[in-house]
Amino acid sequence: MSESTAAYEPLTKHLAGAKYTFVCPSPETAGRVVQKRTSDPSTKHARTAQDFFGWSLPCSRQILKSIIPDDVFESLRKASIITNGDSDDEYRSTIRVSNFYLANIPELDNSATPLYYIHSSFPASSDSVFFGPDTYLYTQFLKTAQHHLPQDLSSAIDVCCGSGAGAIHLAKTYPQAKVLGLDLNPRALRLGGVNAHLASAKVEYYESNLYAAVPDENKKAGIDLIVSNPPYIASSADGKDLPMYADGGAEFGLDISLRIVEEGMKILSTKGVIIVYTGVAIPTADPGHDAFLEKLQTVEGAELAEYTILHPDMWPEEIGRGAYADVGRIQVVGAVLRRS
């Protein structure tokens, strides 16, 4: 366990003991909240753990003493998880701590230790590790799609894994399986290791362009389960009007999602399943046209077992500008495919 990984465990234990709860919103919502807070001198600084480790507001050392113990502070400072802000006595967190799952209120067990997820602070940067509404919907869909999976699941991959929500969910659900997390972002892989450790989940992480780093022996044996929540916000032709999380590529952001399915079918075991969570741009002029569904039905060797609309209008702030000038809405879907 690295020094930085070790610094997170006492932090999350302390936060759990303090009944810390933070459900991470979309970047747009976070921006509105932070803008309102920082526009008022009386609310611009953190007063609670949620302010500091959730809304990414700065605060003084004196306030931090009421949020975390001194030894936790020193450990986080040494690991550069807490850094100096705009003044000598102002500190900021470089990470956010969010609840991993949304609580199922009727079955909520108040004695259960909450599972937390470490990801990047707000606002985003070029190497940010994202977490938010998509992640909650994605892990929920993985739960509901379990009936499609083989009983003796022995291998699984989360491609474009970010900091590991899908991979960790699989490792906890199928402890007998070898689980790999693949991503191009080294920072995501580092935080993936942290999150797997905090969740007591065994995941092997690889820096990889899609499936490139999957060991040959795993490819030859065939992968029983491939899951992905890839970037799906479109990259515009001129590179303008792009949010920080726009890495989905061409085809209105579907390029990566389609490649995940097409290339994944080549390494899938005979009993294997692919589960993809992604966003589909629905054109204003043809509101019944789903390009992703249409293309999945033509993938060679693949059979579409399930296709569910999980959110009818995600990222409305993107509509009407940039690559989405002629788009009416972005619907989030969950697709399940197997060999035909």
Coordinates of C-alpha atoms in Angstrom, one line a residue:
M1 CA 0.0 0.0 0.0
S2 CA 1.5 3.4 -1.0
E3 CA 1.8 6.3 1.3
S4 CA -1.0 8.2 -0.4
T5 CA -3.3 5.2 -0.4
A6 CA -2.6 4.8 3.4
A7 CA -3.6 8.4 3.9
Y8 CA -7.2 7.8 2.7
E9 CA -8.1 5.0 5.1
P10 CA -8.1 7.0 8.3
L11 CA -9.9 9.9 6.5
T12 CA -12.8 7.7 5.3
K13 CA -13.0 6.0 8.7
H14 CA -13.2 9.3 10.4
L15 CA -15.9 10.6 8.0
A16 CA -17.9 7.4 8.4
G17 CA -17.8 7.8 12.1
A18 CA -19.1 11.4 11.7
K19 CA -22.0 10.1 9.5
Y20 CA -20.5 12.0 6.5
T21 CA -22.8 11.9 3.4
F22 CA -22.2 13.5 0.0
V23 CA -24.0 12.5 -3.2
C24 CA -22.0 14.0 -6.0
P25 CA -24.1 16.1 -8.5
S26 CA -23.4 17.0 -12.1
P27 CA -20.7 19.6 -12.8
E28 CA -23.4 22.1 -13.8
T29 CA -25.1 21.7 -10.4
A30 CA -21.8 21.8 -8.5
G31 CA -20.9 25.0 -10.4
R32 CA -24.2 26.7 -9.4
V33 CA -23.9 25.8 -5.8
V34 CA -20.2 26.8 -5.6
Q35 CA -20.9 30.1 -7.4
K36 CA -23.7 31.0 -5.0
R37 CA -21.5 30.1 -2.0
T38 CA -18.5 32.0 -3.1
S39 CA -20.5 35.1 -4.1
D40 CA -21.2 35.7 -0.4
P41 CA -18.3 36.4 1.9
S42 CA -20.2 34.7 4.8
T43 CA -20.5 31.3 2.9
K44 CA -17.4 31.3 0.6
H45 CA -15.4 29.2 3.1
A46 CA -16.0 25.6 4.2
R47 CA -17.6 25.1 7.6
T48 CA -18.3 21.3 7.4
A49 CA -16.7 18.2 6.1
Q50 CA -19.3 18.2 3.2
D51 CA -18.2 21.8 2.3
F52 CA -14.5 20.8 2.2
F53 CA -14.6 17.2 0.8
G54 CA -17.8 17.6 -1.2
W55 CA -18.2 21.1 -2.5
S56 CA -14.4 21.7 -2.7
L57 CA -14.6 25.0 -0.7
P58 CA -11.4 26.2 1.0
C59 CA -11.1 26.9 4.7
S60 CA -8.7 27.9 7.5
R61 CA -6.6 25.5 9.6
Q62 CA -8.7 26.4 12.6
I63 CA -11.9 25.2 10.8
L64 CA -10.1 22.1 9.6
K65 CA -9.4 21.2 13.2
S66 CA -13.1 20.8 13.7
I67 CA -13.5 18.7 10.5
I68 CA -10.6 16.2 10.8
P69 CA -8.1 15.2 13.5
D70 CA -4.6 16.6 13.4
D71 CA -2.9 13.3 12.5
V72 CA -5.3 12.9 9.6
F73 CA -4.6 16.4 8.4
E74 CA -0.8 15.9 8.6
S75 CA -1.1 12.7 6.6
L76 CA -3.2 14.3 3.9
R77 CA -0.8 17.3 3.7
K78 CA 2.2 15.0 3.4
A79 CA 0.5 13.2 0.5
S80 CA -0.5 16.5 -1.1
I81 CA -4.2 15.6 -0.8
I82 CA -4.7 18.8 1.1
T83 CA -2.8 21.8 -0.3
N84 CA -2.4 25.5 0.4
G85 CA -5.1 27.7 -1.0
D86 CA -4.9 31.4 -2.0
S87 CA -3.4 32.4 1.4
D88 CA -1.0 30.9 3.9
D89 CA -3.8 30.0 6.3
E90 CA -6.2 28.7 3.6
Y91 CA -6.3 25.0 2.6
R92 CA -8.1 23.1 -0.2
S93 CA -8.8 19.4 -0.8
T94 CA -7.5 18.0 -4.2
I95 CA -10.1 15.3 -3.9
R96 CA -13.8 14.8 -3.2
V97 CA -15.3 12.0 -1.1
S98 CA -18.7 10.8 -2.2
N99 CA -21.0 7.9 -1.3
F100 CA -20.4 5.0 -3.6
Y101 CA -24.0 4.0 -3.9
L102 CA -27.3 5.8 -3.5
A103 CA -29.1 4.6 -0.4
N104 CA -32.1 2.3 -0.7
I105 CA -34.0 4.2 2.0
P106 CA -36.7 1.5 2.9
E107 CA -33.9 -1.0 3.4
L108 CA -31.3 1.3 4.8
D109 CA -29.2 -0.3 7.5
N110 CA -28.0 2.5 9.7
S111 CA -25.4 0.2 11.3
A112 CA -23.7 -0.5 7.9
T113 CA -20.3 1.3 7.3
P114 CA -20.8 3.6 4.3
L115 CA -18.6 2.9 1.2
Y116 CA -17.0 6.0 -0.1
Y117 CA -15.5 6.8 -3.5
I118 CA -12.5 9.2 -4.0
H119 CA -12.5 11.4 -7.1
S120 CA -11.2 14.7 -8.3
S121 CA -12.1 18.1 -6.7
F122 CA -14.2 20.7 -8.4
P123 CA -13.7 22.3 -10.9
A124 CA -12.4 19.8 -13.4
S125 CA -8.9 19.8 -14.9
S126 CA -7.6 17.9 -18.0
D127 CA -6.7 14.8 -15.9
S128 CA -9.8 14.9 -13.7
V129 CA -11.3 11.7 -12.4
F130 CA -15.0 12.0 -12.7
F131 CA -17.9 10.7 -10.6
G132 CA -21.5 11.7 -10.4
P133 CA -25.0 11.0 -11.7
D134 CA -23.8 8.8 -14.5
T135 CA -21.8 6.6 -12.0
Y136 CA -24.9 6.1 -9.8
L137 CA -27.0 5.1 -12.8
Y138 CA -24.3 2.9 -14.2
T139 CA -23.7 0.8 -11.1
Q140 CA -27.5 0.4 -10.6
F141 CA -27.8 -0.9 -14.2
L142 CA -25.0 -3.4 -13.6
K143 CA -27.1 -4.7 -10.7
T144 CA -30.3 -5.0 -12.7
A145 CA -28.5 -6.6 -15.7
Q146 CA -27.1 -9.4 -13.6
H147 CA -29.7 -12.0 -14.8
H148 CA -28.0 -11.9 -18.2
L149 CA -24.6 -13.1 -16.9
P150 CA -23.2 -16.6 -16.8
Q151 CA -23.4 -18.4 -13.4
D152 CA -19.7 -19.3 -13.3
L153 CA -18.3 -15.9 -14.1
S154 CA -14.5 -16.1 -14.0
S155 CA -13.2 -13.0 -15.8
A156 CA -14.4 -9.4 -16.1
I157 CA -13.2 -6.1 -17.6
D158 CA -14.2 -2.5 -16.9
V159 CA -12.9 -0.6 -19.9
C160 CA -12.7 3.2 -19.7
C161 CA -13.0 2.5 -16.0
G162 CA -12.3 6.0 -14.6
S163 CA -11.4 5.5 -11.0
G164 CA -13.0 2.1 -10.8
A165 CA -16.7 2.2 -9.9
G166 CA -17.7 -0.5 -12.4
A167 CA -14.6 -2.7 -11.7
I168 CA -15.0 -2.4 -7.9
H169 CA -18.7 -3.2 -8.1
L170 CA -17.9 -6.4 -10.2
A171 CA -15.1 -7.4 -7.8
K172 CA -17.4 -7.1 -4.8
T173 CA -20.3 -8.9 -6.6
Y174 CA -18.2 -11.7 -8.1
P175 CA -15.3 -12.2 -5.8
Q176 CA -14.3 -15.4 -7.6
A177 CA -13.7 -13.5 -10.9
K178 CA -10.5 -11.9 -12.1
V179 CA -11.4 -8.3 -12.6
L180 CA -9.4 -5.8 -14.7
G181 CA -9.8 -2.0 -14.9
L182 CA -8.6 -0.4 -18.1
D183 CA -8.1 3.4 -18.7
L184 CA -5.7 5.8 -20.4
N185 CA -5.7 8.3 -17.5
P186 CA -2.8 7.4 -15.0
R187 CA -4.5 9.5 -12.3
A188 CA -7.7 7.5 -12.6
L189 CA -5.7 4.3 -12.2
R190 CA -4.0 5.6 -9.1
L191 CA -7.4 6.6 -7.5
G192 CA -8.8 3.3 -8.8
G193 CA -6.3 1.5 -6.6
V194 CA -7.3 3.7 -3.7
N195 CA -11.0 3.0 -4.1
A196 CA -10.4 -0.7 -4.6
H197 CA -8.4 -0.8 -1.3
L198 CA -11.1 1.2 0.6
A199 CA -13.8 -1.2 -0.8
S200 CA -11.7 -4.3 0.0
A201 CA -12.0 -5.3 -3.7
K202 CA -9.4 -7.0 -5.8
V203 CA -9.0 -5.3 -9.1
E204 CA -5.9 -5.2 -11.4
Y205 CA -5.6 -1.8 -13.2
Y206 CA -3.8 -1.3 -16.5
E207 CA -3.1 1.8 -18.5
S208 CA -4.7 0.9 -21.8
N209 CA -6.2 2.2 -25.0
L210 CA -9.4 0.2 -24.8
Y211 CA -8.3 -3.5 -24.7
A212 CA -4.7 -3.1 -25.8
A213 CA -3.2 -3.9 -22.4
V214 CA -5.3 -7.0 -21.7
P215 CA -2.9 -9.9 -21.2
D216 CA -2.7 -12.3 -24.1
E217 CA -3.6 -15.3 -21.9
N218 CA -6.9 -13.6 -20.9
K219 CA -7.7 -12.7 -24.5
K220 CA -7.1 -16.3 -25.6
A221 CA -9.3 -17.7 -22.7
G222 CA -12.0 -15.3 -23.5
I223 CA -13.6 -12.7 -21.2
D224 CA -16.9 -13.6 -19.6
L225 CA -18.0 -10.0 -18.9
I226 CA -17.1 -6.6 -20.3
V227 CA -18.6 -3.5 -18.9
S228 CA -18.1 0.2 -19.7
N229 CA -19.3 3.7 -18.8
P230 CA -17.2 5.4 -21.4
P231 CA -16.9 9.2 -22.2
Y232 CA -19.9 10.0 -24.4
I233 CA -20.1 13.7 -24.8
A234 CA -19.2 14.6 -28.4
S235 CA -16.0 16.1 -29.6
S236 CA -16.9 19.1 -31.8
A237 CA -15.1 19.6 -35.2
D238 CA -13.6 22.9 -34.2
G239 CA -12.8 22.0 -30.6
K240 CA -14.9 24.9 -29.3
D241 CA -17.7 24.8 -26.7
L242 CA -16.4 21.6 -25.2
P243 CA -16.9 20.7 -21.6
M244 CA -13.9 19.2 -19.8
Y245 CA -15.5 15.7 -20.0
A246 CA -15.9 15.7 -23.8
D247 CA -13.9 12.7 -25.0
G248 CA -16.6 10.6 -26.7
G249 CA -15.3 11.3 -30.2
A250 CA -17.2 11.3 -33.4
E251 CA -20.7 10.0 -34.1
F252 CA -22.2 12.4 -31.5
G253 CA -19.9 10.9 -28.8
L254 CA -20.8 7.2 -29.8
D255 CA -17.4 6.4 -31.4
I256 CA -15.8 5.0 -28.3
S257 CA -18.9 3.1 -27.2
L258 CA -19.2 1.4 -30.6
R259 CA -15.5 0.5 -30.6
I260 CA -15.9 -1.0 -27.1
V261 CA -18.6 -3.3 -28.4
E262 CA -17.0 -4.2 -31.8
E263 CA -13.6 -4.9 -30.4
G264 CA -15.0 -6.5 -27.2
M265 CA -16.8 -9.1 -29.3
K266 CA -13.5 -10.3 -30.5
I267 CA -12.2 -11.3 -27.0
L268 CA -15.5 -12.3 -25.5
S269 CA -15.9 -15.9 -24.3
T270 CA -18.6 -18.1 -25.9
K271 CA -20.8 -17.4 -22.9
G272 CA -19.7 -13.8 -22.5
V273 CA -21.7 -10.6 -22.1
I274 CA -21.0 -7.0 -22.9
I275 CA -22.8 -4.2 -20.9
V276 CA -22.4 -0.6 -22.0
Y277 CA -23.8 2.5 -20.4
T278 CA -23.7 5.5 -22.7
G279 CA -25.5 8.6 -23.9
V280 CA -27.2 9.0 -27.3
A281 CA -27.9 12.3 -29.0
I282 CA -31.5 12.3 -30.3
P283 CA -31.9 14.8 -33.2
T284 CA -34.5 17.5 -33.0
A285 CA -35.7 16.8 -36.5
D286 CA -36.1 13.0 -35.9
P287 CA -37.0 12.5 -32.2
G288 CA -37.6 8.8 -32.6
H289 CA -34.2 8.0 -34.1
D290 CA -31.6 6.2 -31.9
A291 CA -28.3 5.9 -33.7
F292 CA -26.7 3.7 -31.1
L293 CA -29.5 1.1 -31.2
E294 CA -29.4 1.1 -35.0
K295 CA -25.6 0.5 -35.1
L296 CA -25.6 -2.2 -32.4
Q297 CA -28.1 -4.2 -34.4
T298 CA -25.5 -4.4 -37.2
V299 CA -22.4 -5.4 -35.1
E300 CA -21.1 -8.7 -36.5
G301 CA -21.5 -11.7 -34.3
A302 CA -23.5 -9.8 -31.6
E303 CA -27.0 -10.3 -30.3
L304 CA -28.7 -7.5 -28.4
A305 CA -30.2 -9.0 -25.3
E306 CA -31.4 -5.8 -23.6
Y307 CA -31.7 -2.1 -24.4
T308 CA -33.1 0.2 -21.7
I309 CA -33.4 4.0 -21.6
L310 CA -32.1 4.9 -18.1
H311 CA -32.4 8.7 -18.3
P312 CA -34.4 10.5 -21.0
D313 CA -32.7 13.9 -20.8
M314 CA -29.1 13.9 -19.4
W315 CA -26.8 16.9 -19.7
P316 CA -29.5 19.3 -20.9
E317 CA -26.9 22.2 -20.6
E318 CA -25.1 20.8 -23.7
I319 CA -28.2 21.0 -26.0
G320 CA -28.3 23.6 -28.7
R321 CA -24.6 24.4 -28.9
G322 CA -21.4 23.1 -30.3
A323 CA -21.8 19.5 -31.6
Y324 CA -25.3 19.5 -30.2
A325 CA -26.7 22.5 -32.1
D326 CA -29.3 20.3 -33.8
V327 CA -29.9 17.8 -31.0
G328 CA -33.1 17.8 -28.9
R329 CA -31.9 15.7 -26.0
I330 CA -29.3 13.2 -24.8
Q331 CA -30.8 10.0 -23.6
V332 CA -28.7 7.6 -21.4
V333 CA -29.1 3.9 -22.3
G334 CA -28.0 0.6 -21.0
A335 CA -27.2 -2.1 -23.6
V336 CA -26.5 -5.8 -23.0
L337 CA -25.0 -7.9 -25.8
R338 CA -23.9 -11.5 -26.2
R339 CA -22.6 -13.7 -29.0
S340 CA -25.3 -14.5 -31.6

